[in-house]
mmCIF file of N, CA, C and O in Angstrom:
data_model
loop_
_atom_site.group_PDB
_atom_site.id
_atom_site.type_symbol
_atom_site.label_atom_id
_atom_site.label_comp_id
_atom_site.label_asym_id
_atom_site.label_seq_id
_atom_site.Cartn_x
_atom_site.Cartn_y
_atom_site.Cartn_z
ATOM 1 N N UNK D 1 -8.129 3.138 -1.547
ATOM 2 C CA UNK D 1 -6.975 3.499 -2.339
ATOM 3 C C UNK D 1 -7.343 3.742 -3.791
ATOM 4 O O UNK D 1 -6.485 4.050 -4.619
ATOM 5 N N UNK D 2 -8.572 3.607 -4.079
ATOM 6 C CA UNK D 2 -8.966 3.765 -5.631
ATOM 7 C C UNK D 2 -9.105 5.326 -6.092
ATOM 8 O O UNK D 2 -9.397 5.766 -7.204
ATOM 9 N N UNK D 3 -8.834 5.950 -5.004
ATOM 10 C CA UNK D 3 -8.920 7.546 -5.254
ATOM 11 C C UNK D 3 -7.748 8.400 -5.823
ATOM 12 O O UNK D 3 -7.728 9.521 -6.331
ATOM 13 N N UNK D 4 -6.381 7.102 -5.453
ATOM 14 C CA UNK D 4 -5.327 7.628 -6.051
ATOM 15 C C UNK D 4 -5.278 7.967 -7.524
ATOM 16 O O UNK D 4 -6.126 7.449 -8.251
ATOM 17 N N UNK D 5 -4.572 8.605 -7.928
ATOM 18 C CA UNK D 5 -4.310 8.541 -9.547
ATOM 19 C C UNK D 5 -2.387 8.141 -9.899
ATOM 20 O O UNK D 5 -1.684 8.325 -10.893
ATOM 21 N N UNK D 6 -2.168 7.662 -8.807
ATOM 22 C CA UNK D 6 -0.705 6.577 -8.999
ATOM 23 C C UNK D 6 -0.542 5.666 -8.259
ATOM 24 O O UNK D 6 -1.249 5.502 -7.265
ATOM 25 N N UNK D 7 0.397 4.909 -8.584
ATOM 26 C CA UNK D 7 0.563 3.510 -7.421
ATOM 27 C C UNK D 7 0.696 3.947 -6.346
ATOM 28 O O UNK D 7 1.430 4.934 -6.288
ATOM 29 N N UNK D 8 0.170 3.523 -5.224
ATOM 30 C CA UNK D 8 0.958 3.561 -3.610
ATOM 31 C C UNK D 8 0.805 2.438 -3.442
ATOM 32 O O UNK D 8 0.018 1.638 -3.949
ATOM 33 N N UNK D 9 2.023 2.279 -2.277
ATOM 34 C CA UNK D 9 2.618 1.214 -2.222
ATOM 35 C C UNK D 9 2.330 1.308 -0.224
ATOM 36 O O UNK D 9 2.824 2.342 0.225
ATOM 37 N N UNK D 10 1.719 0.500 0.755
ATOM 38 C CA UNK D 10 1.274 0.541 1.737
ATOM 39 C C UNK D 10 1.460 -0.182 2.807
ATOM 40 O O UNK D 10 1.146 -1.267 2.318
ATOM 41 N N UNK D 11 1.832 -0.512 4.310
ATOM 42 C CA UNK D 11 2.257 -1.341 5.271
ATOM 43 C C UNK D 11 1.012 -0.896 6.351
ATOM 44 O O UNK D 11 0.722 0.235 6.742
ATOM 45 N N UNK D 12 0.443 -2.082 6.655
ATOM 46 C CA UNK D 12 -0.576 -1.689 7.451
ATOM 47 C C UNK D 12 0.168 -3.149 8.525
ATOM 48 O O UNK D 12 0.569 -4.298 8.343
ATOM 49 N N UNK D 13 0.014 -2.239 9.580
ATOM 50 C CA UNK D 13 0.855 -2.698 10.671
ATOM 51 C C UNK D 13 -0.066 -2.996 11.960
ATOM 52 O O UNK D 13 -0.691 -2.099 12.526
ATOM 53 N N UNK D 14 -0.088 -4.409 12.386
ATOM 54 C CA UNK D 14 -1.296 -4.633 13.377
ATOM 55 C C UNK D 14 0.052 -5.186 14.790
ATOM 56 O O UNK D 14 1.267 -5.276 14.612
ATOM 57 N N UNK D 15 -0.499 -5.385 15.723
ATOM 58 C CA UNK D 15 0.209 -6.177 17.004
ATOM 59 C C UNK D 15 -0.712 -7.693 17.398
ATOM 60 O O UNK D 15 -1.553 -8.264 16.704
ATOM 61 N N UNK D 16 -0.239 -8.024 18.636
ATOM 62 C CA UNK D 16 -0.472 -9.533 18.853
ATOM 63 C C UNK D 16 -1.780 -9.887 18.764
ATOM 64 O O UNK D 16 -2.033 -11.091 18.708
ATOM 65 N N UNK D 17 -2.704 -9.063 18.740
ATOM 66 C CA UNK D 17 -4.053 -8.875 18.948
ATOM 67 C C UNK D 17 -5.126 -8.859 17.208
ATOM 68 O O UNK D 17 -6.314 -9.000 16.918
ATOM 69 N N UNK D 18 -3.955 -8.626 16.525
ATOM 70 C CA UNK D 18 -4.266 -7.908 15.348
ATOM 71 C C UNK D 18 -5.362 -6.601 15.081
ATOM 72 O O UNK D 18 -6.315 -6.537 14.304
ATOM 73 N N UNK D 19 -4.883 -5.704 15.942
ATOM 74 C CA UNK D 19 -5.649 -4.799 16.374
ATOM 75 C C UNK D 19 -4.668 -3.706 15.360
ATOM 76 O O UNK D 19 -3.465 -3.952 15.283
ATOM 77 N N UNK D 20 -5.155 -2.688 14.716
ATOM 78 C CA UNK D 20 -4.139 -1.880 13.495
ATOM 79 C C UNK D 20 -3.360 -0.639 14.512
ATOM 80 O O UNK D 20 -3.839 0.206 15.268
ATOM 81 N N UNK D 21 -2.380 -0.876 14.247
ATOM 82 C CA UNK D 21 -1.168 -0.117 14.805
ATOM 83 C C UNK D 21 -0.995 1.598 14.124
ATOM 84 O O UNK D 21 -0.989 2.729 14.609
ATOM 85 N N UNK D 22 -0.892 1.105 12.980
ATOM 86 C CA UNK D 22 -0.817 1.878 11.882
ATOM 87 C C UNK D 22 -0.883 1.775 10.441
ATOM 88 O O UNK D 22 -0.789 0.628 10.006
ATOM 89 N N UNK D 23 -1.044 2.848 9.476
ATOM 90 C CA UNK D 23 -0.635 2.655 8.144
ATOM 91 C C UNK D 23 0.029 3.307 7.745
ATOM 92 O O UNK D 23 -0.096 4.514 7.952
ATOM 93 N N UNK D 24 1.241 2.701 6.838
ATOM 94 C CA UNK D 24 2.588 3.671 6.478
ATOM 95 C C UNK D 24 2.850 3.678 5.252
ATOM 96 O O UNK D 24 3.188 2.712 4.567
ATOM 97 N N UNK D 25 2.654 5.162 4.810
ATOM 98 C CA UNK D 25 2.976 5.073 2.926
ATOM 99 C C UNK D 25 4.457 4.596 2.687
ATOM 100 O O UNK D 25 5.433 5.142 3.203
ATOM 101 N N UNK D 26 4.496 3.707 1.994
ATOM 102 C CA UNK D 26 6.054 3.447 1.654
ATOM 103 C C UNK D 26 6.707 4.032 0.770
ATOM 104 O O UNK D 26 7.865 4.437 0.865
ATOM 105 N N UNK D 27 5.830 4.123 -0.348
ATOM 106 C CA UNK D 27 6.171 4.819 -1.846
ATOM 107 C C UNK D 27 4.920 5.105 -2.881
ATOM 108 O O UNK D 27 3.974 4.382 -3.195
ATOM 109 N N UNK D 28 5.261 6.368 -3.269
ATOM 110 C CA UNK D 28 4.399 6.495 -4.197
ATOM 111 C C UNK D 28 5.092 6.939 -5.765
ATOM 112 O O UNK D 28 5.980 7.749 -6.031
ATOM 113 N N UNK D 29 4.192 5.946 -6.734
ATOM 114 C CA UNK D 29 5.331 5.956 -8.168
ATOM 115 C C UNK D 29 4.350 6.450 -9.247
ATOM 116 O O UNK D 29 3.336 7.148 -9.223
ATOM 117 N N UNK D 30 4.915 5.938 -10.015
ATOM 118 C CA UNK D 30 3.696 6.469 -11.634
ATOM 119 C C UNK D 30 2.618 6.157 -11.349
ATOM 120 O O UNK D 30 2.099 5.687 -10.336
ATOM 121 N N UNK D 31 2.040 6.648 -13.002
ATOM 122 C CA UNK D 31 1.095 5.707 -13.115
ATOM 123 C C UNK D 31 0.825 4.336 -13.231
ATOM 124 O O UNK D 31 -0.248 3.736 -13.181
ATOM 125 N N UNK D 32 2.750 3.667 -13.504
ATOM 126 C CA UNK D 32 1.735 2.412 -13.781
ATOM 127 C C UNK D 32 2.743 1.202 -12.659
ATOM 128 O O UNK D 32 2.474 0.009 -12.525
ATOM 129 N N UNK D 33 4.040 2.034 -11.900
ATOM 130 C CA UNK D 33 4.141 1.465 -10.802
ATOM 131 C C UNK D 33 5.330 2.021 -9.989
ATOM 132 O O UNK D 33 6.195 2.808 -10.372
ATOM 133 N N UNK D 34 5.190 1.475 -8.861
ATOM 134 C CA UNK D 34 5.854 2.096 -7.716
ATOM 135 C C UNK D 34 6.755 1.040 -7.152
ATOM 136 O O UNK D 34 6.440 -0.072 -6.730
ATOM 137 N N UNK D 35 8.006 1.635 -7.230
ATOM 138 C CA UNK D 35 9.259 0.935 -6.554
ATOM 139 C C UNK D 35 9.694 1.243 -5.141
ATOM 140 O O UNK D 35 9.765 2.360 -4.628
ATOM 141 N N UNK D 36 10.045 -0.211 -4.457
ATOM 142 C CA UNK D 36 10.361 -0.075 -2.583
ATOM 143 C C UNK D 36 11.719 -0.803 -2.807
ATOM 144 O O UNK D 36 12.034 -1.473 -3.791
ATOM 145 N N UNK D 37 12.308 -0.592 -1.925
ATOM 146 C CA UNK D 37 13.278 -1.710 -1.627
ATOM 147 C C UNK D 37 12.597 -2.431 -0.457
ATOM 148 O O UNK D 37 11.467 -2.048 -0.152
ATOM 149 N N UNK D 38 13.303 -3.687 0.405
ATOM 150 C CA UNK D 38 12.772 -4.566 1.388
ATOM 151 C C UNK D 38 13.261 -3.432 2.690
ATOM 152 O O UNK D 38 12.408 -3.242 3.557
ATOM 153 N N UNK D 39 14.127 -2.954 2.781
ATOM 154 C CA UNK D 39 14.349 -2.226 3.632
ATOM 155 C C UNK D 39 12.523 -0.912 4.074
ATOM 156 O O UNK D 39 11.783 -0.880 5.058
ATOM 157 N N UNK D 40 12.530 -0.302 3.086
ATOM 158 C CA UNK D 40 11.502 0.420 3.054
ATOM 159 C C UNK D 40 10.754 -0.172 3.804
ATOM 160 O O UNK D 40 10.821 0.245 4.961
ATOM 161 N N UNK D 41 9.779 -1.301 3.570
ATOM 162 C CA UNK D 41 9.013 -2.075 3.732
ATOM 163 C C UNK D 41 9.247 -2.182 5.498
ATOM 164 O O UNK D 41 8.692 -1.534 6.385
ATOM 165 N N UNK D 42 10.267 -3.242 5.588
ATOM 166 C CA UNK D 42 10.384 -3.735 6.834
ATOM 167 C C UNK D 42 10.562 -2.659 7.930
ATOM 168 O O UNK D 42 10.051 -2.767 9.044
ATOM 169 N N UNK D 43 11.327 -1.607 7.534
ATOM 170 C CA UNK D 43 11.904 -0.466 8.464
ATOM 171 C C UNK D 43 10.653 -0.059 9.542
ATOM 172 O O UNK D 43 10.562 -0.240 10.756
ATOM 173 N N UNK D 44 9.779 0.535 8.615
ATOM 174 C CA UNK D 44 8.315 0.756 10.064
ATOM 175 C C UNK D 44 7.519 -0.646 10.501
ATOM 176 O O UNK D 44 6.601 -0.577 11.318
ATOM 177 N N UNK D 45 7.796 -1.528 10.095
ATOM 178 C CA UNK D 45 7.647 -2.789 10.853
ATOM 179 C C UNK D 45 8.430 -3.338 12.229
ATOM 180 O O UNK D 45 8.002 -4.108 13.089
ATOM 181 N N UNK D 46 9.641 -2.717 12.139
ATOM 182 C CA UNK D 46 10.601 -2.973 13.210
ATOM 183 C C UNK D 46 10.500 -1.911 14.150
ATOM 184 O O UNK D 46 10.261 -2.026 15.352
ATOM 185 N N UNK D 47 10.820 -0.247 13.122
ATOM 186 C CA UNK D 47 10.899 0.133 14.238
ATOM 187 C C UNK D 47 9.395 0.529 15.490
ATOM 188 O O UNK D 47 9.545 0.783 16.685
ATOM 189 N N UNK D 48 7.836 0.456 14.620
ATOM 190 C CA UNK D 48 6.634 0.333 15.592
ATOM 191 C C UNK D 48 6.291 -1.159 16.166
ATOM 192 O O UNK D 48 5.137 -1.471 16.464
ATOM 193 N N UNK D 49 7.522 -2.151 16.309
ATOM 194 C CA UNK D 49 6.979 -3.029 16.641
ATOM 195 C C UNK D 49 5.941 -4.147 16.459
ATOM 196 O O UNK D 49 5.524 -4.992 17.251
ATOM 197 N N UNK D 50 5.692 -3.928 15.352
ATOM 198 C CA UNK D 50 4.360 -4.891 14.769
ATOM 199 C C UNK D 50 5.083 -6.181 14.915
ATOM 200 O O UNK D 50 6.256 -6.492 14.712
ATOM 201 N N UNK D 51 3.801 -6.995 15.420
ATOM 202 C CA UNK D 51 3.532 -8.196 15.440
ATOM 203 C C UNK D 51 3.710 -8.974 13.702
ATOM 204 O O UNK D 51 4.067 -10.057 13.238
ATOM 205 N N UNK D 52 3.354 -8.026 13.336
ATOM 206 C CA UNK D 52 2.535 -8.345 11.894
ATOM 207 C C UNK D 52 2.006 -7.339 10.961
ATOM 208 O O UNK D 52 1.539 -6.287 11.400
ATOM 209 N N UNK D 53 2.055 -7.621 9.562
ATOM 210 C CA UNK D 53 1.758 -6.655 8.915
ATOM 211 C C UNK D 53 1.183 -7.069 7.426
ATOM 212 O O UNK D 53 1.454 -8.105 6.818
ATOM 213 N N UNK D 54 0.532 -6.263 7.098
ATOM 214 C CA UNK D 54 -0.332 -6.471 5.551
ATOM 215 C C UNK D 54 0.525 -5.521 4.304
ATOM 216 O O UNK D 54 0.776 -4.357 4.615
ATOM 217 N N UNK D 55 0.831 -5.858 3.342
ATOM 218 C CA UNK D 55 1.708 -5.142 2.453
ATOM 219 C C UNK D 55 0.537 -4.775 1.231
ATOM 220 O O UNK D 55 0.333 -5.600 0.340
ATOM 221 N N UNK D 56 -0.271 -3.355 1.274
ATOM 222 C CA UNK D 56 -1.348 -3.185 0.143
ATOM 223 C C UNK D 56 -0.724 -2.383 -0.751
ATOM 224 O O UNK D 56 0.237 -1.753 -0.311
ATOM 225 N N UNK D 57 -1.103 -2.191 -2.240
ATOM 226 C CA UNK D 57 -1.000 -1.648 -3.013
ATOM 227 C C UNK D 57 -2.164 -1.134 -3.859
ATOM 228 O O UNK D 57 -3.165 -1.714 -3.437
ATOM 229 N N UNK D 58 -2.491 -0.321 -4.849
ATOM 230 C CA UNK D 58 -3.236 -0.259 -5.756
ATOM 231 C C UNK D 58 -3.150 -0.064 -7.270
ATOM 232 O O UNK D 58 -2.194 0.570 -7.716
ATOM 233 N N UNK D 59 -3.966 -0.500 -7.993
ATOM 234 C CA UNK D 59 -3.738 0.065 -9.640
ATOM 235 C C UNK D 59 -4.755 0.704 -9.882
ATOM 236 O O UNK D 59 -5.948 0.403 -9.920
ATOM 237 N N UNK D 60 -3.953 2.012 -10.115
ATOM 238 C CA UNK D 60 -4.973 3.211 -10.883
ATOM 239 C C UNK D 60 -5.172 3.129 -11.829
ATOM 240 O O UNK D 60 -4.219 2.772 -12.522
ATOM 241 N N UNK D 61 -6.602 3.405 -12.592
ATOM 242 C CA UNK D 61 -7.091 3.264 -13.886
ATOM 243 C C UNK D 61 -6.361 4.915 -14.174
ATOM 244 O O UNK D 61 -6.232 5.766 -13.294
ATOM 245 N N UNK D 62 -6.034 5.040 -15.325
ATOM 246 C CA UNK D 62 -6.019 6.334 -16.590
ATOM 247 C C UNK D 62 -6.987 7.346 -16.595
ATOM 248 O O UNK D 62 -7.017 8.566 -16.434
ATOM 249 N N UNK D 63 -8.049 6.109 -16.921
ATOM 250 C CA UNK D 63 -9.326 6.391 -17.532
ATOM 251 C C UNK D 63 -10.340 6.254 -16.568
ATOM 252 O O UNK D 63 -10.377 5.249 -15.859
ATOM 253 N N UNK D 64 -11.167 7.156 -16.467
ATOM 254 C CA UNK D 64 -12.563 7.226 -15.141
ATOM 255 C C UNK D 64 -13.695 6.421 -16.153
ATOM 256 O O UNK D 64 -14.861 6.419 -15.758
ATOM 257 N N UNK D 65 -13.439 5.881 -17.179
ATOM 258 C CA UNK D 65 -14.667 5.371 -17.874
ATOM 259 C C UNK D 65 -14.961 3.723 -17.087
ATOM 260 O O UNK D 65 -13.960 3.009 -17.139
ATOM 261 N N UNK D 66 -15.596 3.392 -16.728
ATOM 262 C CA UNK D 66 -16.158 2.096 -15.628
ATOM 263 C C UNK D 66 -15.765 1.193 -16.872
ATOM 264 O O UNK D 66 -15.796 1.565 -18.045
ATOM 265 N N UNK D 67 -15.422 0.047 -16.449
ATOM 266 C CA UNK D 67 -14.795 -1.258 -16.603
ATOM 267 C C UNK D 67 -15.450 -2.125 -18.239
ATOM 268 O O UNK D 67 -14.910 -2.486 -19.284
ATOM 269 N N UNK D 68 -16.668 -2.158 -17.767
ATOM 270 C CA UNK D 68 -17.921 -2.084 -18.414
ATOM 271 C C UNK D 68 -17.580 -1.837 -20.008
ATOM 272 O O UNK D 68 -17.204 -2.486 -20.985
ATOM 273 N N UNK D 69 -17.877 -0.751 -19.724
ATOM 274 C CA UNK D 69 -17.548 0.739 -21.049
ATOM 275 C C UNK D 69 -16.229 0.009 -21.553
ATOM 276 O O UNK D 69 -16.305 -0.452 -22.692
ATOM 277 N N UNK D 70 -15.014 -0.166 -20.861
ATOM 278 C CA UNK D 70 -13.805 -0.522 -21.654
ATOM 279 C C UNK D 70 -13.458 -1.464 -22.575
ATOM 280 O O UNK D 70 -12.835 -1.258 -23.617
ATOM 281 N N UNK D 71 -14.038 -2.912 -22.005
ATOM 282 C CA UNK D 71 -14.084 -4.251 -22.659
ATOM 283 C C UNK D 71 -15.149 -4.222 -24.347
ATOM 284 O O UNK D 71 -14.933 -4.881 -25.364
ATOM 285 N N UNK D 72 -16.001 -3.454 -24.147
ATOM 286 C CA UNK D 72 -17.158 -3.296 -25.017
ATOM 287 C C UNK D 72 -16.101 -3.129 -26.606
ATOM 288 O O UNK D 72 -16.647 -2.966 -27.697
#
């Protein structure tokens, strides 16, 4: 997800096995964040049946200058 250049917001959906079902974009927002409601979220949880599910997100840097470089 570090390839994005905005938030996504992500449901990775496994069954009893925890074997991955799927992954479902929920939302994608700015740069500096992305709004769901619980509905969003839960909706492809119910309706593919998951056992279970992982809720990922990411934060996009601005700037391609490495981490390193920034603090300096």
């Amino acid at each position: 997800m570090k390839l994005f250049n905005q938030e996504v917001l992500r449901v990775i959906l496994l069954d009893t096995r925890q074997r991955l079902i799927t992954i479902i974009n929920v939302t994608k927002g700015g740069l500096n964040e992305s709004l769901a409601y619980p509905r969003d979220i839960f909706r492809p949880v119910i309706v593919h049946s998951a056992y279970s599910f992982i809720l990922v997100h990411n934060h996009p840097r601005v700037t391609r200058v490495p981490a390193k470089l920034i603090s300096a």
